[in-house]
Amino acid sequence: MPPPPHPETAAPDPQTEPQPSRALFHPHAPNPNIRVEPLAVDFLHNLADALNATLDLNTLMHRVADLVRAVIDYRIFAILLINDRTHELWMRFQVGHTTEIERQRVKIGHGIVGQVALKRKSIRIDDVTHGPNTEFYINANPAVRSELAVPLIVKNKVIGVLDFESEIPAYFTAEHQRLLELVASRMAVAVENARLYTRVSRQAQTLTVLNEISREITSILDPDDLLERIGLSMKRVIDFQMFTILLWNDTSDQLEHRFSTRYGERITRERNVLLGQGIIGTAAQQRIPILSPDVRRDPRYVMANPETRSELAAPLIYKGNVIGVIDLEHTRVNYYNEDHQRTLSTLAAQVAISIANARLYQRIHEEEQRLERDLAMAREVQLRLLPSAPPQPTRAQIAARFLPARSIGGDLYDFLDYGPGRTAVVVGDVSGKAAPAALYAALVSGILRSLAIQQLSPAKMLAALNDQLQERKLAAQYVTMLMAVWDDADQTLTLANAGSVQPLFVTADTKSLTNALSVSTLQLEGFPLGLFPDVTYEETVLPTQSGDMVIFFSDGIVDALNPLGEMFGDDRLSTLLQHHPTAHQSAESAVEAILEAVTLFQAGTDHFDDETVVVLRVT
């Protein structure tokens, strides 16, 4: 069976091919290589419809190829576009070329298509083996005999070339050339619009991804986890084969490697980078992103990966200071472009903020750990300043408990030896909370101990302590204090108050037939210590008998809150002391009952104030 006729030489079938009413043909004779629509204007209408119907570049090129085939029965065809960065032509669409030829890049001025792009006009060659312009011909396909190339020009700028080749000499005619120039003038605009649409769509998609990445990395506060996540996230917007983050060390004055990957595997690098050294150091020194299309031709490049061909580095700048550099490398020449550079610069700004936040969080965390250790030591010191155990007079019991609202607090209590049978009880509450209050409490306690050897009466002791604090006056710092001296011999309690909570006196109700307990408030008042100079205090003597109790407590007891915001209050404390079955059995049981009741009342609510209870029970 004879082979079918070559599509370029087969005659049209008059029963299937429409006969042109206005054919584009050679002026001297009909050309069987030309097949057009019934009217040239119809072809242009179809071309316009095809160009206007889509903004997808691939679809556009396929439709143009199909329309052109309707008028020129080609076998070898290519649409080449110019890369603005490399100034090279590359095949964006092709028919009939081999894979090797498709991958080739043609510089402006090289070959027929390069000459067309350079001279901005069409070139038609009847025989590529000899004749005009054949010196530019690149013999990529030995079977080719004729060629027709037409520039794509939009806004006076060449953006590409339409290239047709044939194995038949003089296959392309002047009519072909005029028709393709008409096609090219319209196609160039459509291609540019499609490229612009693609670029805008890609930028919108990139911005969406960048926004997602920014939200993701901002939530990570562990520096090591953050750097690893940055490497994974970066891959979503810019491909790379080697990735490195370096951070600036103020101590060593150099960029130190903190995270690196190579072909997806994390690696450890020992080499650090000085300011101005290599592409990375230059990016940090000049505070601008640096794009190196071919590192082999870049004198700034310092080889770290022998296979690297292109590199992109961007400084990480936070509050005007370079805190590091993010670096991408690829094995292909000219892999990174200006779009990659803009994307990396945009992401680098957010990366810098995230790294700065993570480092700040790390410093705060370390500082908190140090502070916790310091507070633990301060708490230990404060507890050592408190009496290890209350004294036990012959005719009385004394019990005490201190619960700080935080690690350390501003409440204090102490017991001073006032000679045989006499014991001084002191309960104080320093203004403020935590460390400042604890330090002031330690100051007050030290002064109090130094004055104790004088065995002053409660009123005189408070006045002397106030004078000492005036000499060491601190703004807005003061202490409220209640002082009482127990005399074992006559079972009396001498009291003076410097603004502290008034104590409660629990005694048997002599008017009751059931020996019920009576709770009353000891009315004692006075100015807090450390606020005013030359203050005098009143004191009172309270006679007692067996079974009586005096309850000293800080305001943290009665001011304790429950989940509803209600205060424990004086009434609940009085009721507790009257009716609790064990509250009046011993000083220790009274302290336990009070603290247990307050804790149950709070029901898990945070303690906002220190809680101190001292109970003296007459035996």
PDB file of N, CA, C and O in Angstrom, residues 21 32 41 255 402 610:
ATOM      1  N   SER A  21     -13.758  32.369  -1.192  1.00  0.00           N
ATOM      2  CA  SER A  21     -14.342  33.397  -2.043  1.00  0.00           C
ATOM      3  C   SER A  21     -13.430  34.594  -2.132  1.00  0.00           C
ATOM      4  O   SER A  21     -13.559  35.433  -3.017  1.00  0.00           O
ATOM      5  N   PRO A  32      -1.421  25.607  -3.241  1.00  0.00           N
ATOM      6  CA  PRO A  32      -2.158  24.572  -2.504  1.00  0.00           C
ATOM      7  C   PRO A  32      -1.780  24.500  -1.039  1.00  0.00           C
ATOM      8  O   PRO A  32      -2.419  23.813  -0.266  1.00  0.00           O
ATOM      9  N   VAL A  41     -11.743  38.145   6.572  1.00  0.00           N
ATOM     10  CA  VAL A  41     -12.308  38.817   7.721  1.00  0.00           C
ATOM     11  C   VAL A  41     -12.907  37.819   8.696  1.00  0.00           C
ATOM     12  O   VAL A  41     -12.895  38.034   9.919  1.00  0.00           O
ATOM     13  N   LEU A 255      27.751  36.577  61.629  1.00  0.00           N
ATOM     14  CA  LEU A 255      26.526  35.819  61.418  1.00  0.00           C
ATOM     15  C   LEU A 255      26.792  34.357  61.707  1.00  0.00           C
ATOM     16  O   LEU A 255      27.724  33.768  61.155  1.00  0.00           O
ATOM     17  N   PHE A 402       1.366  31.644 108.604  1.00  0.00           N
ATOM     18  CA  PHE A 402       1.477  32.683 107.574  1.00  0.00           C
ATOM     19  C   PHE A 402       1.374  32.030 106.198  1.00  0.00           C
ATOM     20  O   PHE A 402       2.128  31.098 105.876  1.00  0.00           O
ATOM     21  N   ASP A 610      -1.960  38.316 101.458  1.00  0.00           N
ATOM     22  CA  ASP A 610      -1.350  37.399 102.422  1.00  0.00           C
ATOM     23  C   ASP A 610      -2.320  37.146 103.579  1.00  0.00           C
ATOM     24  O   ASP A 610      -3.130  38.008 103.935  1.00  0.00           O
TER      25      ASP A 610
END
